[in-house]
XYZ file of C-alpha atoms in Angstrom:
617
model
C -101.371 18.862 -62.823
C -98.352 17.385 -64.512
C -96.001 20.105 -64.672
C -94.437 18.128 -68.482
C -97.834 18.356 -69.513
C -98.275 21.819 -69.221
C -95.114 22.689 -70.844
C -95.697 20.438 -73.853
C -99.084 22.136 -74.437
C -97.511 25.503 -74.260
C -94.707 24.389 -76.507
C -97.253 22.747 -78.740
C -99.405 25.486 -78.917
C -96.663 28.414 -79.524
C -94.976 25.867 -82.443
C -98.417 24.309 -83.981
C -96.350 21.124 -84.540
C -99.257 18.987 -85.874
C -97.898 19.192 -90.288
C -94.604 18.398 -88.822
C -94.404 15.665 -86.578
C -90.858 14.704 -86.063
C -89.166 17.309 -88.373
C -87.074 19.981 -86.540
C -88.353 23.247 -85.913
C -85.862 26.175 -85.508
C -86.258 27.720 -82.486
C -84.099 29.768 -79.548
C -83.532 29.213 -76.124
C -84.582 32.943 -76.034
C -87.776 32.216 -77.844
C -88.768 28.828 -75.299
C -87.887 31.130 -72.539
C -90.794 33.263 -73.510
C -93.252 30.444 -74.355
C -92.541 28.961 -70.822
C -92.088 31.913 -68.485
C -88.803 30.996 -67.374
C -85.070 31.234 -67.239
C -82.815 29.793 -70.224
C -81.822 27.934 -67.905
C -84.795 26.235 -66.580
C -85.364 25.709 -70.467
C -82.587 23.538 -70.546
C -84.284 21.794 -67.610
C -87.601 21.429 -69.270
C -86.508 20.012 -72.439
C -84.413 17.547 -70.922
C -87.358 16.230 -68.953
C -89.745 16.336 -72.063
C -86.909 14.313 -74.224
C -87.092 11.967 -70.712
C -90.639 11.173 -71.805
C -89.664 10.698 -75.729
C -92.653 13.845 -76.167
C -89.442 15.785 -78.091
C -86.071 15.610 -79.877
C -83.440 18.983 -78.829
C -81.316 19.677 -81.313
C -78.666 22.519 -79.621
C -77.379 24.523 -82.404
C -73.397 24.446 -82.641
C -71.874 27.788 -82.571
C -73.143 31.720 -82.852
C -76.103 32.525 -84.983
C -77.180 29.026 -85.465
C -80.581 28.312 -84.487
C -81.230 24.613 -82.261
C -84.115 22.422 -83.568
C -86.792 20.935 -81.517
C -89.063 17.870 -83.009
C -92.067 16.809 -81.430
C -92.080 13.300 -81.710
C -95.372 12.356 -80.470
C -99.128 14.195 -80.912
C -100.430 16.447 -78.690
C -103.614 13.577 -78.841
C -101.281 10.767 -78.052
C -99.687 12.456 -75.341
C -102.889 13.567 -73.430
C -104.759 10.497 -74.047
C -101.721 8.301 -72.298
C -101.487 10.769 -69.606
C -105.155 10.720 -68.960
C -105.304 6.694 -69.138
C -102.343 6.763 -66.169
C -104.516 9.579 -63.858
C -107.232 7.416 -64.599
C -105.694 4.345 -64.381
C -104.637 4.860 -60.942
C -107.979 6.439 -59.908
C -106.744 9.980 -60.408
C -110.093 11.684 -61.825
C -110.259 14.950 -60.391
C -106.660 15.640 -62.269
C -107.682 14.069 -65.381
C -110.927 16.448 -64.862
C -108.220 19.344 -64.752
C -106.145 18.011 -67.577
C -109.102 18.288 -69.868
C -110.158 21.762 -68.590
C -106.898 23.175 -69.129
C -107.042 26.261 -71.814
C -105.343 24.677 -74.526
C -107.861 21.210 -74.721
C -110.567 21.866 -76.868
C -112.586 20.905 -79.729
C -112.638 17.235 -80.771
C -109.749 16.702 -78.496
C -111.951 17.750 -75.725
C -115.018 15.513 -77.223
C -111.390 12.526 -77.335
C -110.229 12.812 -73.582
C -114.821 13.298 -72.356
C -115.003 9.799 -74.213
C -111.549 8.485 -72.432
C -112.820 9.580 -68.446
C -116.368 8.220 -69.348
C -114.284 5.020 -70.068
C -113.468 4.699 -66.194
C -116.768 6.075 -64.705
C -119.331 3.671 -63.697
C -118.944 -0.004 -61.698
C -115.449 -0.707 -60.765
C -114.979 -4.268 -59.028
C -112.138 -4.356 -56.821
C -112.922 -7.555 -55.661
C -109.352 -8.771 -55.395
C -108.027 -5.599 -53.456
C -107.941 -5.550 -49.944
C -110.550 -3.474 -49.307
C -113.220 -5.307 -51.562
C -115.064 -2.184 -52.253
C -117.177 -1.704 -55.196
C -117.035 1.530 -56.392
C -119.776 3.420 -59.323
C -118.485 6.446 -60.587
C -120.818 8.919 -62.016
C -120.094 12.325 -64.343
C -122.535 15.165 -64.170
C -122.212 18.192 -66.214
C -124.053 20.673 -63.433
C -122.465 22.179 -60.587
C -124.822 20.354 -57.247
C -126.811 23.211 -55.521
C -126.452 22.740 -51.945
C -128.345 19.961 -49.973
C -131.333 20.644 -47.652
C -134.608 19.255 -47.676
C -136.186 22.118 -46.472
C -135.658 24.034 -49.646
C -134.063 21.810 -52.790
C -135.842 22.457 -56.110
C -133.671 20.492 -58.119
C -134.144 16.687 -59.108
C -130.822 15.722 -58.969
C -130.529 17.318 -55.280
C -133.748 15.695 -54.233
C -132.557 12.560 -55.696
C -128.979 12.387 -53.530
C -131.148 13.696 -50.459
C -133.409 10.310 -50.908
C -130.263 8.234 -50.664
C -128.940 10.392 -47.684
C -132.009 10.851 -45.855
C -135.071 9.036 -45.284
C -138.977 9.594 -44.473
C -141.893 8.321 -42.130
C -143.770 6.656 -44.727
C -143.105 5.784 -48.449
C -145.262 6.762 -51.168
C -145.895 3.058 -53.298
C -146.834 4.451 -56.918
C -148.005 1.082 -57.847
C -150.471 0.422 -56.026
C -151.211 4.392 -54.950
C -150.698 3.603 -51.294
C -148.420 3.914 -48.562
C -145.621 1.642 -47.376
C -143.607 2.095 -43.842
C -140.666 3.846 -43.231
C -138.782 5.933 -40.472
C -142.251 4.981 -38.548
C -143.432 1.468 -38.231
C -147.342 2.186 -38.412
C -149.424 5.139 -37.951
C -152.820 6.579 -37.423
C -155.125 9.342 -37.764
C -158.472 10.044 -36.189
C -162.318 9.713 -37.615
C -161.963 13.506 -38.658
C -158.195 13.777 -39.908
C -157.380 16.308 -37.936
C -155.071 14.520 -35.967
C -151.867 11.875 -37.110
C -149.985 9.538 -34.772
C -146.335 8.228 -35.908
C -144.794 5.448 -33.791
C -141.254 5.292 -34.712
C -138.367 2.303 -35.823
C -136.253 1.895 -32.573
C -132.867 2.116 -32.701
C -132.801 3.593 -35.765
C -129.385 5.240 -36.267
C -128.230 8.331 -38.116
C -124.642 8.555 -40.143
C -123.083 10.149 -37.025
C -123.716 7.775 -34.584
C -126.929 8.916 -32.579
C -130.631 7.037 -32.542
C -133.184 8.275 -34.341
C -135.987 10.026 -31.788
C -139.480 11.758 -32.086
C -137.764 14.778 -31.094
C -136.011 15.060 -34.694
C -138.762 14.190 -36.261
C -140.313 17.433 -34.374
C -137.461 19.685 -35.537
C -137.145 18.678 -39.278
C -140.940 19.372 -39.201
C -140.536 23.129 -37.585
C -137.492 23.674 -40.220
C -140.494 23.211 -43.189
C -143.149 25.752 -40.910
C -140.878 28.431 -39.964
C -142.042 30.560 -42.983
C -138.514 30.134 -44.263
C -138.970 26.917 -46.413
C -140.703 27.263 -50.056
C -142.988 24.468 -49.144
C -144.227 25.834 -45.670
C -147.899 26.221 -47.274
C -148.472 22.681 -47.664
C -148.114 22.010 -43.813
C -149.436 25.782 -42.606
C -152.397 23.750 -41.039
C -150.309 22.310 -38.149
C -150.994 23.486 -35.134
C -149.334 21.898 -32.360
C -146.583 19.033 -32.224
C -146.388 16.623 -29.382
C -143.730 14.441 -28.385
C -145.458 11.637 -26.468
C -142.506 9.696 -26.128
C -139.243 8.969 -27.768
C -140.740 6.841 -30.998
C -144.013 8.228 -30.874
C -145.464 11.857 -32.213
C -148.594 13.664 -32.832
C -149.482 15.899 -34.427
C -152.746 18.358 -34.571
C -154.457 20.228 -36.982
C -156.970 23.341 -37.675
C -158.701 21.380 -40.039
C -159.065 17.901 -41.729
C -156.500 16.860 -44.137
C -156.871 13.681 -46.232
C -153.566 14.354 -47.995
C -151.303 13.848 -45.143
C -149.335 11.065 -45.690
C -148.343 12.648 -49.249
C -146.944 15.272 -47.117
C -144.586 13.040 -44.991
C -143.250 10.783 -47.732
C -142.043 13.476 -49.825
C -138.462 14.623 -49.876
C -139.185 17.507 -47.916
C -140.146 15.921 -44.892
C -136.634 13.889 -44.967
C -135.614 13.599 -41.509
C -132.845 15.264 -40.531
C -130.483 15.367 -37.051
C -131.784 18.140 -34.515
C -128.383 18.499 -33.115
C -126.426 19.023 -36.591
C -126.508 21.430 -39.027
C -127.440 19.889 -42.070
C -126.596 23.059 -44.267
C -123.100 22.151 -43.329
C -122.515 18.828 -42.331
C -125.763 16.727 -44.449
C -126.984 13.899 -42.221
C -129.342 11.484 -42.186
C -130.582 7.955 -41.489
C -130.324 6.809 -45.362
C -128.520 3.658 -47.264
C -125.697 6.209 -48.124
C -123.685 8.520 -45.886
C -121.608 11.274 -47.167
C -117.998 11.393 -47.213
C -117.029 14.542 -49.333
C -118.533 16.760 -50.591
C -116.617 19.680 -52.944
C -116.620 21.398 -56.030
C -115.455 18.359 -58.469
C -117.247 15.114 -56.582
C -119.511 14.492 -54.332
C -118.792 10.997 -52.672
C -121.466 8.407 -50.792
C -120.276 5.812 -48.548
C -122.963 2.373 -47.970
C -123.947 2.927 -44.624
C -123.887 -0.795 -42.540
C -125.738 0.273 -39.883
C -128.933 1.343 -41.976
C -132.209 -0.046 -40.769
C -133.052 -1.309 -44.485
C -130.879 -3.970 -46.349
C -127.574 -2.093 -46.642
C -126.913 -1.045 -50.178
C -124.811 -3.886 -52.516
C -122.535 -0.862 -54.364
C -120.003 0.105 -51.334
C -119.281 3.689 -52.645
C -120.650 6.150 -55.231
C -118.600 9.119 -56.685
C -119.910 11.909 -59.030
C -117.643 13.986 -60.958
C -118.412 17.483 -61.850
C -117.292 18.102 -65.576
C -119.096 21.110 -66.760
C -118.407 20.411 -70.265
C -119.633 17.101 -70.769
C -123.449 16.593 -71.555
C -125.679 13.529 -71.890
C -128.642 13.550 -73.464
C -129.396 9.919 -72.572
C -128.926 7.742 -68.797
C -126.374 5.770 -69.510
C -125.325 2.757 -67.549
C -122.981 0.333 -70.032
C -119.387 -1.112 -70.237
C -116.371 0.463 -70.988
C -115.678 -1.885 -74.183
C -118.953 -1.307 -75.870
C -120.146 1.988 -77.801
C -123.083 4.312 -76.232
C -126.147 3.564 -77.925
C -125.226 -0.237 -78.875
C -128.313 -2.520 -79.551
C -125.960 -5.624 -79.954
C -122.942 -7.009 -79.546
C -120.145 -9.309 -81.581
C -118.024 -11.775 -79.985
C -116.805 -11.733 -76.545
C -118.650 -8.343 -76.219
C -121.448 -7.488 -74.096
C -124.566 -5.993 -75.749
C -126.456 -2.621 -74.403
C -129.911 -2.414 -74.058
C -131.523 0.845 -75.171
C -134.778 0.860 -73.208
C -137.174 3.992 -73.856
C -139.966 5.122 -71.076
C -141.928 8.086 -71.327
C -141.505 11.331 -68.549
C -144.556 12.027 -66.839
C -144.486 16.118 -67.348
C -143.576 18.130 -70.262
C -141.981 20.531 -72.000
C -143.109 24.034 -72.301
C -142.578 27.938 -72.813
C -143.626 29.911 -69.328
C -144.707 33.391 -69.355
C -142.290 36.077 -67.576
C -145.132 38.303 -66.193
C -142.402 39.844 -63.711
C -140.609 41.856 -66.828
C -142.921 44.698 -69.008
C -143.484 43.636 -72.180
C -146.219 41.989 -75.092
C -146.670 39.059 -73.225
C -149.112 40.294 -70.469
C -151.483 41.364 -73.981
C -153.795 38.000 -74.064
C -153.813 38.068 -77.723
C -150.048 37.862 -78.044
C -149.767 35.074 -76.051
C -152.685 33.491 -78.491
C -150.432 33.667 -81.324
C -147.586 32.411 -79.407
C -149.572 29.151 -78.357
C -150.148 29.113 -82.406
C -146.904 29.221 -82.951
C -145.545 26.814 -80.183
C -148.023 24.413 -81.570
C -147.825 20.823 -79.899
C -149.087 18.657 -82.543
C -146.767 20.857 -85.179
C -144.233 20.862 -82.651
C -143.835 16.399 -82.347
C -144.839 16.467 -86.275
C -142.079 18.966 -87.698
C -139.079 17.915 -85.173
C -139.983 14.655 -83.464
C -136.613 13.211 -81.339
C -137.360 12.557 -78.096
C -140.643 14.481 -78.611
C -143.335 11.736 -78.212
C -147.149 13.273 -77.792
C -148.152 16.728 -78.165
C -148.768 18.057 -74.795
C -152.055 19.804 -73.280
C -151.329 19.228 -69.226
C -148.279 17.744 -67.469
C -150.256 14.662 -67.330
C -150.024 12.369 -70.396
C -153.700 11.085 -69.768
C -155.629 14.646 -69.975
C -153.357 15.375 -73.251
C -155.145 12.503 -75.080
C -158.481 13.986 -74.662
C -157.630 16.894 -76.878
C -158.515 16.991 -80.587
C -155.658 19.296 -82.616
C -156.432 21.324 -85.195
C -153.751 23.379 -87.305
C -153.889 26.638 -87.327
C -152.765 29.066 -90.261
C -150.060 31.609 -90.204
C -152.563 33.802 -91.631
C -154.595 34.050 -88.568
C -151.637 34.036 -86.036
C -150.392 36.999 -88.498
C -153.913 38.377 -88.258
C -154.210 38.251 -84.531
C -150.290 39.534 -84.173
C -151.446 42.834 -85.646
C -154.721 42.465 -83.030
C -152.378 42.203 -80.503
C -150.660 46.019 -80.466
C -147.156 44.431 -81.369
C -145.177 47.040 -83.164
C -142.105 44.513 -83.813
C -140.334 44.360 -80.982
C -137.746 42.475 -79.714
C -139.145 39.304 -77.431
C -136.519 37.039 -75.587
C -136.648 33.501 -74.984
C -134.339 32.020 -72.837
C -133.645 28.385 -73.257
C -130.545 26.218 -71.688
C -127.677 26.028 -74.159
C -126.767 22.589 -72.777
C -129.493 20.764 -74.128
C -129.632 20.502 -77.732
C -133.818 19.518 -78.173
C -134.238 23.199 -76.336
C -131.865 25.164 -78.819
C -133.284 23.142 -81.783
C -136.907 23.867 -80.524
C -136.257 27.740 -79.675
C -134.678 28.181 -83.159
C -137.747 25.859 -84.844
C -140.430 28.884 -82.480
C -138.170 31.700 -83.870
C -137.759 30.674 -87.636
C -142.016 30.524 -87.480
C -142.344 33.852 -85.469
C -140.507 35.578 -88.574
C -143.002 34.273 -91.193
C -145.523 36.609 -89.572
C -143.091 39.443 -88.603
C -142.293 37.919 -84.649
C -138.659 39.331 -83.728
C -137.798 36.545 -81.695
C -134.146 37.011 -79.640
C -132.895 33.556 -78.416
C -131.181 34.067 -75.308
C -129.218 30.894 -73.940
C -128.162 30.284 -70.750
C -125.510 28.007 -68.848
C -125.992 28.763 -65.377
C -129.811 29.654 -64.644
C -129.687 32.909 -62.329
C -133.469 33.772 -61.545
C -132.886 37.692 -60.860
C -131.200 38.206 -64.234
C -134.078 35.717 -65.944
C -136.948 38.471 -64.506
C -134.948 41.361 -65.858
C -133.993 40.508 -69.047
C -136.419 37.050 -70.523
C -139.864 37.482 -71.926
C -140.468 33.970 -72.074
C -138.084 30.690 -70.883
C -138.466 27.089 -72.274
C -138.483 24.611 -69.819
C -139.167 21.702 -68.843
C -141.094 19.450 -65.846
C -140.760 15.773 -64.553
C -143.050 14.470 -62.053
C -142.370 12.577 -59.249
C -144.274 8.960 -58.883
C -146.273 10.644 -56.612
C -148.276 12.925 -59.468
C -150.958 14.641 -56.962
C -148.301 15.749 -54.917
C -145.824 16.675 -57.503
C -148.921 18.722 -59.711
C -149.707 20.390 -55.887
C -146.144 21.252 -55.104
C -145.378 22.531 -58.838
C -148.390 25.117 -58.647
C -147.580 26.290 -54.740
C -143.445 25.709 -54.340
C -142.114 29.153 -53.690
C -138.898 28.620 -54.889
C -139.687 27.372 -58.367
C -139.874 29.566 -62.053
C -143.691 29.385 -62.175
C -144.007 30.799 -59.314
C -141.212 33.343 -59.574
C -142.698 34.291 -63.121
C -146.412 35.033 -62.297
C -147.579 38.243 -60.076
C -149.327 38.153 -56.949
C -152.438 38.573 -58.134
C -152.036 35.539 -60.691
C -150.775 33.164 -57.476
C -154.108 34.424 -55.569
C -156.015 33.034 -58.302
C -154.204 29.523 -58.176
C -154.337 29.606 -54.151
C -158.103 30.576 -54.399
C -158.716 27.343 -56.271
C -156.663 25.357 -54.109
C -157.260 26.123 -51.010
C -159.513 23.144 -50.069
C -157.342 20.872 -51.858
C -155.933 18.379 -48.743
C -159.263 18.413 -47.164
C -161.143 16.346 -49.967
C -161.582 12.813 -50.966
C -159.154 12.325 -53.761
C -161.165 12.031 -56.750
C -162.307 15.653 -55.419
C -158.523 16.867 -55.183
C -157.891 15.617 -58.563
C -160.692 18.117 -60.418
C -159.121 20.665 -58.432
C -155.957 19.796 -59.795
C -157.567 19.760 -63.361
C -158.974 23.259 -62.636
C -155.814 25.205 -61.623
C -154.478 23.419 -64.827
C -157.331 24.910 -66.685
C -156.458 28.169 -65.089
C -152.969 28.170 -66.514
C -153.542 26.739 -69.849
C -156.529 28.598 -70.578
C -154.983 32.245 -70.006
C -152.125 30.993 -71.760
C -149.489 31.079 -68.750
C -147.935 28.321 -69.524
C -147.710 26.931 -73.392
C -147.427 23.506 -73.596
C -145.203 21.583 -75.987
C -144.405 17.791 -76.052
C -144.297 15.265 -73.520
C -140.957 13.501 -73.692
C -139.121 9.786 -73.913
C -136.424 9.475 -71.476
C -133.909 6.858 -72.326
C -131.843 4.795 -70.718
C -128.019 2.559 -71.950
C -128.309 -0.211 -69.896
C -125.573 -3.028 -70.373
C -126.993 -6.538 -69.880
C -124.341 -6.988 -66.707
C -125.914 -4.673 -64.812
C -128.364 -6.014 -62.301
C -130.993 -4.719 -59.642
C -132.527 -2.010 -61.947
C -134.914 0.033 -60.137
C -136.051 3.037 -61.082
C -136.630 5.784 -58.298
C -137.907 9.159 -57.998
C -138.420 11.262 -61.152
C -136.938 7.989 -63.018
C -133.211 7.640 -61.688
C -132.420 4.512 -61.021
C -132.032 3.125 -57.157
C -127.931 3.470 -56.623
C -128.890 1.418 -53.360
C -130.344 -1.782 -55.416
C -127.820 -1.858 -58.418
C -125.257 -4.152 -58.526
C -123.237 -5.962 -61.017
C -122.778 -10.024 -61.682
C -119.424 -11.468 -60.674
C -117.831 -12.933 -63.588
C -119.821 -10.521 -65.999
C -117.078 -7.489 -66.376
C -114.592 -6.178 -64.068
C -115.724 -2.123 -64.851
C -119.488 -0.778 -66.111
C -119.144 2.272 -67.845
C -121.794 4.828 -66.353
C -122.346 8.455 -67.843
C -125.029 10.840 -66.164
C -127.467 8.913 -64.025
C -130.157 11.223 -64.745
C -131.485 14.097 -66.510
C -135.117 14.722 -65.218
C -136.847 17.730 -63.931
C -138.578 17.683 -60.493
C -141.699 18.875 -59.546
C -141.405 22.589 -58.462
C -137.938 21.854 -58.578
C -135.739 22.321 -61.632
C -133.382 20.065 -62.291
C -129.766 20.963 -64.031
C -131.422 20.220 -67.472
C -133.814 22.750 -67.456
C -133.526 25.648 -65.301
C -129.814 26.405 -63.739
């Protein structure tokens, strides 16, 4: 950080200068010397550096007992916003990060300087540079979790993994079938009880080394050691043979028709046996990764990739914890978020809106004592968390009341409204002697706070005490000792069967961590035979341990959700992805169309049995 910087903030902050912009202030060497934490004579350094810049006028007084003056010619806002255009400018983001995190920017200025960095995130062209490299820059207001396939619950996470990594087969949501990947074909026998891969040859991975069935073998044992939060899904493998260097099979205790979901999922990502990918992430991907810190996390196009190379050459993503984005945003830097049009030489935005397949809802904590074990309580909280009241009353982003994750089963209920009479009525049924419940909700997003406070404000009218208890960085431990209740929220993956199966059984997710043994036994029991039926069989199952949930009120549903994205009309190669981010490996820009595309988060979902930064962290 710019050590002139600093000192004018302390300067302006000790002085409040802002009513008198250019008028002298009387002040001491004595009195700097304390504001600065230095010498007089340093002082005398400092202020002749600052006048340097034209940030101040000195006035030295003449003679004992007269006080100097100091004007501040210029706004603490002008300064900061020029300084942060040269970081910027010169592709200094993680110190115009630090300039805006330092103590003494906040407020509006804060909101100023977000709005000024956003300016140079997204698609830079440097077309006439040397290197030629086209560069997105990306700002994300969550800290990344660490990266491993074997256990990431996040979306985001999963999301960078998919660029990093790659599978044996890809799951085609279009056409609900399966598409090759690391392997080039593969079989299974009359009974499914037994898969054959045959692998891509020469198939590389980031550091150097050809892909062979013997990693394939190892990324597999890294998901069936116990240790993974997905090892039930594959606990019916029982022996893996490498017949060969590209070809594998594998063997199992009995039939499983859901296989292939199993292998095109980010779990199964294929990972280097002879690296540790904890430390040093890996894979055979469109994107390799060259850093990877506390503020960014760069990817570097990988030529030797087996697929088409990716058309963006690098990607960078900023951590700046207090920025927050409601919206995907993708747009210029001359245009305003939000745009529908555009005047003269400008180029209009797009605001395209796509619903979330999942939902929004309030899960039980049955780890923690308290009134919501009592079946009747949670009765009259599903009367007050009432879907249909719930889109009606606060609408936003809030599309269709919500009765399942899936959109489809939601439509066949019919809603009726309830009175606060009864829920008052069954309150009193309940045992509840007024006392204190906690929801915890995440402060970051603004459509939680607004709906805890909406739940709250209705729980009084029948004597609910209601405590709101927000949250910036999700810590499960304190969650089960001191929440009754947390809001969240879940996005499916494309793949629905396996995202519904993986939400109900995933180890490491809050539905699991919230619901005793005894309650998981009861979602196991149901689907246990799940992989070994014809689909149209798994699906009731699905629908049953849905049932299970909803029914017992262990989950309350709210709203399913739009998710919207800024698109500006230069941007080209829009594909959506996993959990609906778009493709970073397919996007490009138009020569000739704009030098820089502005680009704020690139994606706010929630994963299936993984929470993403927007709901649980």
């Amino acid at each position: 950080m710019d050590n002139n910087i600093v000192h004018f903030l302390r300067l302006a902050s000790a002085l409040n200068p802002a009513s008198r912009l250019q008028e002298p202030i009387p002040v001491t060497i004595e009195l700097l010397a304390s504001v600065l934490c230095c010498t007089p004579r340093n002082v005398k350094f400092i202020l002749r550096k600052l006048e340097d810049k034209g940030c101040i006028e000195w006035q030295p007084g003449r003679g004992r007992g007269h006080k100097s003056g100091m004007a501040f010619m210029r706004s603490v806002e002008e300064v900061l916003e020029e300084h942060l255009q040269e970081l910027t400018g010169k592709g200094k983001i993680k110190q115009g990060i630090e300039l805006i995190g330092l103590p003494e920017v906040n407020g509006p200025l804060q909101e100023r300087l977000l709005s000024l960095l956003n300016m140079h995130m997204g698609y830079h062209s440097e077309t006439e540079s040397i290197t030629g490299l086209d560069t997105l820059r990306i700002i994300r207001n969550r800290r990344m979790e660490k990266l491993d396939p074997a256990s990431v619950y996040r979306a985001f996470e999963s999301y960078l993994i998919e660029q990093i990594c790659s599978t044996l087969v890809i799951y085609d949501a279009k056409n609900n079938s399966f598409l090759p990947g690391l392997a080039h074909m593969w079989e299974a026998n009359p009974e499914h009880t037994s898969y054959i891969f045959y692998l891509r040859k020469r198939v590389r991975f980031h550091h150097g080394r050809f892909l062979t069935s013997k990693d394939v073998k190892e990324t597999l044992l890294r998901l069936t050691d116990g240790q993974s939060p997905v090892s039930w899904h594959y606990r019916d493998i029982v022996s893996v043979e490498l017949q060969g260097d590209h070809r594998i099979r594998i063997d199992l205790a009995r039939p499983n028709l859901f296989f292939l979901h199993l292998f095109s999922c980010v779990h199964m990502s294929i990972v280097p046996y002879d690296v540790d990918f904890l430390h040093q992430p890996i894979g055979t991907g469109p994107y390799r990764l060259l850093d990877y810190n506390e503020k960014v996390l760069v990817l570097a196009a990988f030529d030797d990739y087996y697929a088409i190379r990716p058309l963006l050459d690098r990607v960078e993503i900023w951590y700046v914890p207090e920025l927050g984005y409601n919206d995907r945003t993708y747009q210029l830097p001359d245009t305003e978020p939000g745009g529908t049009g555009a005047g003269e030489g400008e180029c209009a935005n797009l605001s395209i809106d796509y619903p979330a397949l999942g939902c929004r809802y309030i899960m039980m904590n049955f780890r923690r004592n308290g009134r919501q074990h009592h079946p009747l309580f949670r009765q009259v909280l599903r009367m007050l968390y009432h879907p249909e009241a719930l889109v009606r009353e606060l609408g936003g982003n809030r599309i269709t009341p919500a009765d399942s994750f899936l959109p489809w089963i939601s439509r066949r209920t019919l809603w009726n409204r309830p009175s606060f009479e009864e829920a008052e009525k069954l309150l009193r049924s309940s045992g509840y002697q007024g006392e204190e419940i906690t929801l915890a909700y995440a402060s970051r997003r603004e459509e939680e706070r607004e709906e805890a406070e909406w739940l709250q404000q209705r729980g009084a009218r029948i004597g609910l005490n209601l405590r709101l208890a927000p949250y910036s960085n999700f810590n499960m431990g304190e969650l089960l000792r001191q929440a009754d209740l947390l809001l969240a929220e879940e996005v499916l993956e494309d793949d629905w069967q396996w995202g519904m199966i993986n939400y109900f059984m995933n180890r490491s997710n809050h539905f699991y961590s919230l619901l005793q043994q005894s309650q998981r036994d009861e979602i196991e029991a149901q689907l246990q035979d799940f992989a070994g039926v014809p689909e149209a069989a798994g699906i009731l199952l699905l629908e049953r341990a849905e049932s299970l949930i909803r029914d017992n009120c262990w989950v309350l549903y709210g709203s399913h959700l739009n998710k919207r994205a800024q698109l500006n009309q230069s941007l080209f190669g829009l594909h959506t992805g996993s959990f609906g981010f778009l493709d970073i490996s397919r996007l490009w820009i138009k020569t000739g169309f704009a030098e820089t595309a502005q680009g704020g988060s690139i994606g706010t979902g929630t994963g299936t049995g993984m929470s993403n930064s927007d709901s649980v962290e």
